PDB file of N, CA and C in Angstrom:
ATOM      1  N   UNK A 225    -167.241-158.626   3.750  1.00  0.00           N
ATOM      2  CA  UNK A 225    -166.231-159.934   3.192  1.00  0.00           C
ATOM      3  C   UNK A 225    -164.462-159.333   3.266  1.00  0.00           C
ATOM      4  N   UNK A 226    -163.269-159.404   3.281  1.00  0.00           N
ATOM      5  CA  UNK A 226    -162.249-159.225   2.914  1.00  0.00           C
ATOM      6  C   UNK A 226    -161.819-159.231   1.271  1.00  0.00           C
ATOM      7  N   UNK A 227    -161.387-159.017   0.425  1.00  0.00           N
ATOM      8  CA  UNK A 227    -160.948-159.208  -0.825  1.00  0.00           C
ATOM      9  C   UNK A 227    -158.932-159.396  -0.494  1.00  0.00           C
ATOM     10  N   UNK A 228    -158.649-160.292  -1.312  1.00  0.00           N
ATOM     11  CA  UNK A 228    -156.664-159.691  -1.285  1.00  0.00           C
ATOM     12  C   UNK A 228    -156.473-160.173  -2.527  1.00  0.00           C
ATOM     13  N   UNK A 229    -155.638-160.079  -2.646  1.00  0.00           N
ATOM     14  CA  UNK A 229    -154.717-160.073  -4.371  1.00  0.00           C
ATOM     15  C   UNK A 229    -153.474-160.695  -4.022  1.00  0.00           C
ATOM     16  N   UNK A 230    -153.284-161.464  -4.880  1.00  0.00           N
ATOM     17  CA  UNK A 230    -152.287-162.448  -4.845  1.00  0.00           C
ATOM     18  C   UNK A 230    -151.462-161.845  -6.026  1.00  0.00           C
ATOM     19  N   UNK A 231    -150.213-161.775  -5.873  1.00  0.00           N
ATOM     20  CA  UNK A 231    -148.975-161.896  -6.604  1.00  0.00           C
ATOM     21  C   UNK A 231    -148.259-163.367  -6.340  1.00  0.00           C
ATOM     22  N   UNK A 232    -147.917-163.566  -7.741  1.00  0.00           N
ATOM     23  CA  UNK A 232    -146.711-165.022  -7.465  1.00  0.00           C
ATOM     24  C   UNK A 232    -146.284-165.048  -8.632  1.00  0.00           C
ATOM     25  N   UNK A 233    -144.528-165.070  -8.393  1.00  0.00           N
ATOM     26  CA  UNK A 233    -143.555-164.704  -9.603  1.00  0.00           C
ATOM     27  C   UNK A 233    -142.214-165.726  -9.253  1.00  0.00           C
ATOM     28  N   UNK A 234    -142.153-166.415 -10.123  1.00  0.00           N
ATOM     29  CA  UNK A 234    -140.991-168.048 -10.133  1.00  0.00           C
ATOM     30  C   UNK A 234    -140.225-167.367 -10.986  1.00  0.00           C
ATOM     31  N   UNK A 235    -138.711-168.024 -10.591  1.00  0.00           N
ATOM     32  CA  UNK A 235    -137.566-167.810 -11.599  1.00  0.00           C
ATOM     33  C   UNK A 235    -136.348-169.349 -11.276  1.00  0.00           C
ATOM     34  N   UNK A 236    -135.372-169.325 -11.763  1.00  0.00           N
ATOM     35  CA  UNK A 236    -134.996-169.643 -12.302  1.00  0.00           C
ATOM     36  C   UNK A 236    -133.565-169.422 -13.373  1.00  0.00           C
ATOM     37  N   UNK A 237    -132.456-169.475 -12.292  1.00  0.00           N
ATOM     38  CA  UNK A 237    -131.293-168.728 -12.444  1.00  0.00           C
ATOM     39  C   UNK A 237    -131.379-167.221 -12.380  1.00  0.00           C
ATOM     40  N   UNK A 238    -132.067-166.813 -12.030  1.00  0.00           N
ATOM     41  CA  UNK A 238    -132.648-165.110 -12.181  1.00  0.00           C
ATOM     42  C   UNK A 238    -133.781-165.083 -13.514  1.00  0.00           C
ATOM     43  N   UNK A 239    -133.948-166.149 -14.104  1.00  0.00           N
ATOM     44  CA  UNK A 239    -134.630-165.764 -15.488  1.00  0.00           C
ATOM     45  C   UNK A 239    -136.004-166.250 -15.029  1.00  0.00           C
ATOM     46  N   UNK A 240    -137.057-165.142 -15.647  1.00  0.00           N
ATOM     47  CA  UNK A 240    -138.124-165.359 -15.589  1.00  0.00           C
ATOM     48  C   UNK A 240    -138.928-166.318 -15.614  1.00  0.00           C
ATOM     49  N   UNK A 241    -139.337-167.344 -14.953  1.00  0.00           N
ATOM     50  CA  UNK A 241    -140.082-168.408 -15.240  1.00  0.00           C
ATOM     51  C   UNK A 241    -141.592-168.346 -15.986  1.00  0.00           C
ATOM     52  N   UNK A 242    -142.516-167.806 -14.641  1.00  0.00           N
ATOM     53  CA  UNK A 242    -143.890-167.630 -14.438  1.00  0.00           C
ATOM     54  C   UNK A 242    -144.231-166.455 -13.326  1.00  0.00           C
ATOM     55  N   UNK A 243    -145.329-165.761 -13.732  1.00  0.00           N
ATOM     56  CA  UNK A 243    -145.757-164.727 -12.728  1.00  0.00           C
ATOM     57  C   UNK A 243    -147.764-164.801 -13.457  1.00  0.00           C
ATOM     58  N   UNK A 244    -148.067-164.502 -11.999  1.00  0.00           N
ATOM     59  CA  UNK A 244    -150.018-164.359 -12.592  1.00  0.00           C
ATOM     60  C   UNK A 244    -150.240-163.214 -11.170  1.00  0.00           C
ATOM     61  N   UNK A 245    -151.482-162.667 -11.022  1.00  0.00           N
ATOM     62  CA  UNK A 245    -151.905-162.145  -9.802  1.00  0.00           C
ATOM     63  C   UNK A 245    -153.294-162.371 -10.359  1.00  0.00           C
ATOM     64  N   UNK A 246    -154.401-162.206  -8.804  1.00  0.00           N
ATOM     65  CA  UNK A 246    -155.198-162.325  -9.100  1.00  0.00           C
ATOM     66  C   UNK A 246    -156.054-161.789  -7.632  1.00  0.00           C
ATOM     67  N   UNK A 247    -157.527-161.549  -7.952  1.00  0.00           N
ATOM     68  CA  UNK A 247    -157.920-161.128  -6.717  1.00  0.00           C
ATOM     69  C   UNK A 247    -159.245-161.880  -5.963  1.00  0.00           C
ATOM     70  N   UNK A 248    -158.783-162.675  -4.731  1.00  0.00           N
ATOM     71  CA  UNK A 248    -159.982-163.219  -4.546  1.00  0.00           C
ATOM     72  C   UNK A 248    -160.219-162.792  -3.082  1.00  0.00           C
ATOM     73  N   UNK A 249    -161.640-163.227  -2.966  1.00  0.00           N
ATOM     74  CA  UNK A 249    -162.263-163.356  -1.351  1.00  0.00           C
ATOM     75  C   UNK A 249    -161.223-164.356  -0.122  1.00  0.00           C
ATOM     76  N   UNK A 250    -161.671-163.945   1.082  1.00  0.00           N
ATOM     77  CA  UNK A 250    -161.407-164.683   1.840  1.00  0.00           C
ATOM     78  C   UNK A 250    -161.623-166.240   2.016  1.00  0.00           C
ATOM     79  N   UNK A 251    -162.359-166.609   1.594  1.00  0.00           N
ATOM     80  CA  UNK A 251    -162.631-167.733   1.411  1.00  0.00           C
ATOM     81  C   UNK A 251    -161.876-168.728   0.637  1.00  0.00           C
ATOM     82  N   UNK A 252    -161.913-167.963  -0.323  1.00  0.00           N
ATOM     83  CA  UNK A 252    -160.960-168.647  -1.660  1.00  0.00           C
ATOM     84  C   UNK A 252    -159.528-168.580  -1.497  1.00  0.00           C
ATOM     85  N   UNK A 253    -158.873-168.072  -0.678  1.00  0.00           N
ATOM     86  CA  UNK A 253    -157.742-167.379  -0.425  1.00  0.00           C
ATOM     87  C   UNK A 253    -156.263-168.499  -0.619  1.00  0.00           C
ATOM     88  N   UNK A 254    -156.817-169.759  -0.084  1.00  0.00           N
ATOM     89  CA  UNK A 254    -155.937-171.025   0.211  1.00  0.00           C
ATOM     90  C   UNK A 254    -156.099-171.781  -1.268  1.00  0.00           C
ATOM     91  N   UNK A 255    -157.379-171.849  -1.855  1.00  0.00           N
ATOM     92  CA  UNK A 255    -157.609-172.273  -3.028  1.00  0.00           C
ATOM     93  C   UNK A 255    -156.607-171.815  -4.117  1.00  0.00           C
ATOM     94  N   UNK A 256    -156.524-170.403  -3.822  1.00  0.00           N
ATOM     95  CA  UNK A 256    -155.218-169.598  -5.032  1.00  0.00           C
ATOM     96  C   UNK A 256    -154.603-169.831  -5.132  1.00  0.00           C
ATOM     97  N   UNK A 257    -153.430-169.911  -3.603  1.00  0.00           N
ATOM     98  CA  UNK A 257    -152.670-169.437  -3.460  1.00  0.00           C
ATOM     99  C   UNK A 257    -151.902-171.525  -4.193  1.00  0.00           C
ATOM    100  N   UNK A 258    -152.718-171.938  -3.559  1.00  0.00           N
ATOM    101  CA  UNK A 258    -152.008-173.887  -3.848  1.00  0.00           C
ATOM    102  C   UNK A 258    -152.228-173.618  -5.281  1.00  0.00           C
ATOM    103  N   UNK A 259    -153.639-172.603  -6.622  1.00  0.00           N
ATOM    104  CA  UNK A 259    -153.417-173.251  -7.601  1.00  0.00           C
ATOM    105  C   UNK A 259    -151.845-172.423  -8.075  1.00  0.00           C
ATOM    106  N   UNK A 260    -151.055-170.926  -8.208  1.00  0.00           N
ATOM    107  CA  UNK A 260    -150.496-170.567  -8.441  1.00  0.00           C
ATOM    108  C   UNK A 260    -149.144-171.294  -7.687  1.00  0.00           C
ATOM    109  N   UNK A 261    -149.189-171.910  -6.841  1.00  0.00           N
ATOM    110  CA  UNK A 261    -148.124-172.418  -6.482  1.00  0.00           C
ATOM    111  C   UNK A 261    -147.496-173.331  -7.402  1.00  0.00           C
ATOM    112  N   UNK A 262    -148.788-174.541  -7.685  1.00  0.00           N
ATOM    113  CA  UNK A 262    -148.829-175.342  -8.801  1.00  0.00           C
ATOM    114  C   UNK A 262    -148.081-175.065  -9.688  1.00  0.00           C
ATOM    115  N   UNK A 263    -148.838-173.781 -10.077  1.00  0.00           N
ATOM    116  CA  UNK A 263    -148.244-173.590 -11.513  1.00  0.00           C
ATOM    117  C   UNK A 263    -147.325-173.055 -11.578  1.00  0.00           C
ATOM    118  N   UNK A 264    -146.202-172.177 -10.484  1.00  0.00           N
ATOM    119  CA  UNK A 264    -144.880-172.159 -10.372  1.00  0.00           C
ATOM    120  C   UNK A 264    -144.227-172.945 -10.642  1.00  0.00           C
ATOM    121  N   UNK A 265    -144.798-173.993  -9.866  1.00  0.00           N
ATOM    122  CA  UNK A 265    -143.972-175.836  -9.513  1.00  0.00           C
ATOM    123  C   UNK A 265    -143.786-176.329 -10.842  1.00  0.00           C
ATOM    124  N   UNK A 266    -144.810-176.167 -12.052  1.00  0.00           N
ATOM    125  CA  UNK A 266    -145.147-177.318 -13.258  1.00  0.00           C
ATOM    126  C   UNK A 266    -144.939-176.471 -14.254  1.00  0.00           C
ATOM    127  N   UNK A 267    -144.413-175.328 -14.298  1.00  0.00           N
ATOM    128  CA  UNK A 267    -144.450-174.753 -15.666  1.00  0.00           C
ATOM    129  C   UNK A 267    -143.421-175.132 -16.602  1.00  0.00           C
ATOM    130  N   UNK A 268    -144.461-175.104 -17.995  1.00  0.00           N
ATOM    131  CA  UNK A 268    -143.444-175.621 -19.057  1.00  0.00           C
ATOM    132  C   UNK A 268    -142.347-174.962 -19.430  1.00  0.00           C
ATOM    133  N   UNK A 269    -142.015-173.965 -18.941  1.00  0.00           N
ATOM    134  CA  UNK A 269    -140.627-173.170 -19.374  1.00  0.00           C
ATOM    135  C   UNK A 269    -139.364-174.220 -17.709  1.00  0.00           C
ATOM    136  N   UNK A 270    -139.987-174.704 -17.461  1.00  0.00           N
ATOM    137  CA  UNK A 270    -138.960-175.384 -16.461  1.00  0.00           C
ATOM    138  C   UNK A 270    -139.363-175.079 -14.562  1.00  0.00           C
ATOM    139  N   UNK A 271    -138.635-176.164 -14.229  1.00  0.00           N
ATOM    140  CA  UNK A 271    -138.845-176.036 -12.649  1.00  0.00           C
ATOM    141  C   UNK A 271    -138.085-174.491 -11.928  1.00  0.00           C
ATOM    142  N   UNK A 272    -139.015-173.646 -11.234  1.00  0.00           N
ATOM    143  CA  UNK A 272    -138.345-172.945 -10.652  1.00  0.00           C
ATOM    144  C   UNK A 272    -137.218-173.278  -9.803  1.00  0.00           C
ATOM    145  N   UNK A 273    -136.424-172.033  -8.995  1.00  0.00           N
ATOM    146  CA  UNK A 273    -135.736-172.140  -8.055  1.00  0.00           C
ATOM    147  C   UNK A 273    -135.738-171.414  -6.633  1.00  0.00           C
ATOM    148  N   UNK A 274    -136.911-170.414  -7.378  1.00  0.00           N
ATOM    149  CA  UNK A 274    -137.382-169.749  -6.881  1.00  0.00           C
ATOM    150  C   UNK A 274    -138.500-169.148  -6.637  1.00  0.00           C
ATOM    151  N   UNK A 275    -139.575-168.966  -6.169  1.00  0.00           N
ATOM    152  CA  UNK A 275    -141.454-168.829  -6.012  1.00  0.00           C
ATOM    153  C   UNK A 275    -140.864-167.994  -4.878  1.00  0.00           C
ATOM    154  N   UNK A 276    -141.867-166.272  -5.571  1.00  0.00           N
ATOM    155  CA  UNK A 276    -142.347-165.903  -4.389  1.00  0.00           C
ATOM    156  C   UNK A 276    -143.537-165.200  -4.103  1.00  0.00           C
ATOM    157  N   UNK A 277    -144.749-165.487  -3.026  1.00  0.00           N
ATOM    158  CA  UNK A 277    -145.677-165.412  -3.354  1.00  0.00           C
ATOM    159  C   UNK A 277    -146.308-164.312  -2.543  1.00  0.00           C
ATOM    160  N   UNK A 278    -146.789-162.956  -2.471  1.00  0.00           N
ATOM    161  CA  UNK A 278    -147.430-161.690  -1.670  1.00  0.00           C
ATOM    162  C   UNK A 278    -148.844-161.880  -1.760  1.00  0.00           C
ATOM    163  N   UNK A 279    -148.984-161.715  -0.677  1.00  0.00           N
ATOM    164  CA  UNK A 279    -150.735-161.439  -0.008  1.00  0.00           C
ATOM    165  C   UNK A 279    -150.862-160.412   0.270  1.00  0.00           C
ATOM    166  N   UNK A 280    -151.796-159.715  -0.119  1.00  0.00           N
ATOM    167  CA  UNK A 280    -152.041-158.677   0.534  1.00  0.00           C
ATOM    168  C   UNK A 280    -153.664-158.146   0.791  1.00  0.00           C
ATOM    169  N   UNK A 281    -154.380-157.063   1.622  1.00  0.00           N
ATOM    170  CA  UNK A 281    -156.110-157.232   2.132  1.00  0.00           C
ATOM    171  C   UNK A 281    -156.007-156.025   1.275  1.00  0.00           C
ATOM    172  N   UNK A 282    -156.652-155.987   0.244  1.00  0.00           N
ATOM    173  CA  UNK A 282    -156.987-154.967  -0.640  1.00  0.00           C
ATOM    174  C   UNK A 282    -158.039-153.999   0.570  1.00  0.00           C
ATOM    175  N   UNK A 283    -157.813-152.835   0.526  1.00  0.00           N
ATOM    176  CA  UNK A 283    -158.268-151.733   1.391  1.00  0.00           C
ATOM    177  C   UNK A 283    -159.171-150.833   0.407  1.00  0.00           C
ATOM    178  N   UNK A 284    -160.502-151.257   0.715  1.00  0.00           N
ATOM    179  CA  UNK A 284    -161.475-150.325  -0.346  1.00  0.00           C
ATOM    180  C   UNK A 284    -161.798-148.929   0.558  1.00  0.00           C
ATOM    181  N   UNK A 285    -161.946-147.778   0.296  1.00  0.00           N
ATOM    182  CA  UNK A 285    -161.805-146.148   0.660  1.00  0.00           C
ATOM    183  C   UNK A 285    -163.042-145.964   0.883  1.00  0.00           C
ATOM    184  N   UNK A 286    -163.541-145.516   1.283  1.00  0.00           N
ATOM    185  CA  UNK A 286    -164.917-144.558   2.462  1.00  0.00           C
ATOM    186  C   UNK A 286    -165.622-144.270   0.680  1.00  0.00           C
ATOM    187  N   UNK A 287    -165.305-143.796   0.395  1.00  0.00           N
ATOM    188  CA  UNK A 287    -166.217-142.757  -0.634  1.00  0.00           C
ATOM    189  C   UNK A 287    -166.220-144.399  -1.940  1.00  0.00           C
ATOM    190  N   UNK A 288    -165.254-144.987  -2.274  1.00  0.00           N
ATOM    191  CA  UNK A 288    -166.110-145.931  -3.153  1.00  0.00           C
ATOM    192  C   UNK A 288    -166.935-146.966  -2.545  1.00  0.00           C
ATOM    193  N   UNK A 289    -166.720-147.116  -1.417  1.00  0.00           N
ATOM    194  CA  UNK A 289    -167.829-148.354  -0.350  1.00  0.00           C
ATOM    195  C   UNK A 289    -169.572-147.421  -0.779  1.00  0.00           C
ATOM    196  N   UNK A 290    -168.962-146.824  -0.323  1.00  0.00           N
ATOM    197  CA  UNK A 290    -170.518-146.065  -0.172  1.00  0.00           C
ATOM    198  C   UNK A 290    -171.068-145.414  -1.529  1.00  0.00           C
ATOM    199  N   UNK A 291    -170.135-144.724  -2.687  1.00  0.00           N
ATOM    200  CA  UNK A 291    -170.816-145.164  -4.097  1.00  0.00           C
ATOM    201  C   UNK A 291    -171.956-146.438  -4.166  1.00  0.00           C
ATOM    202  N   UNK A 292    -170.581-147.301  -4.141  1.00  0.00           N
ATOM    203  CA  UNK A 292    -171.453-148.631  -4.400  1.00  0.00           C
ATOM    204  C   UNK A 292    -172.791-149.025  -3.114  1.00  0.00           C
ATOM    205  N   UNK A 293    -172.422-148.826  -2.292  1.00  0.00           N
ATOM    206  CA  UNK A 293    -173.914-149.249  -1.445  1.00  0.00           C
ATOM    207  C   UNK A 293    -175.082-148.453  -1.739  1.00  0.00           C
ATOM    208  N   UNK A 294    -174.873-147.589  -2.268  1.00  0.00           N
ATOM    209  CA  UNK A 294    -175.862-146.133  -3.282  1.00  0.00           C
ATOM    210  C   UNK A 294    -177.047-147.382  -4.082  1.00  0.00           C
ATOM    211  N   UNK A 295    -176.613-147.992  -4.916  1.00  0.00           N
ATOM    212  CA  UNK A 295    -176.967-149.190  -5.838  1.00  0.00           C
ATOM    213  C   UNK A 295    -177.291-150.014  -5.552  1.00  0.00           C
TER     214      UNK A 295
END
């Protein structure tokens, strides 16, 4: 199963409104993006005119995976 890092940043007139980051599995990716988008669009600091959402797959290095599988 793959894990993904999702980062969201929103602003209005270049002033920060909201930001968040989460790590989710591939089965919850779409729901997490929707939640972050909703947060950016409905923030108490105002409505954003810029929303950036970045999604990256997390690569687990072999040594960590080997250690995890030993236990």
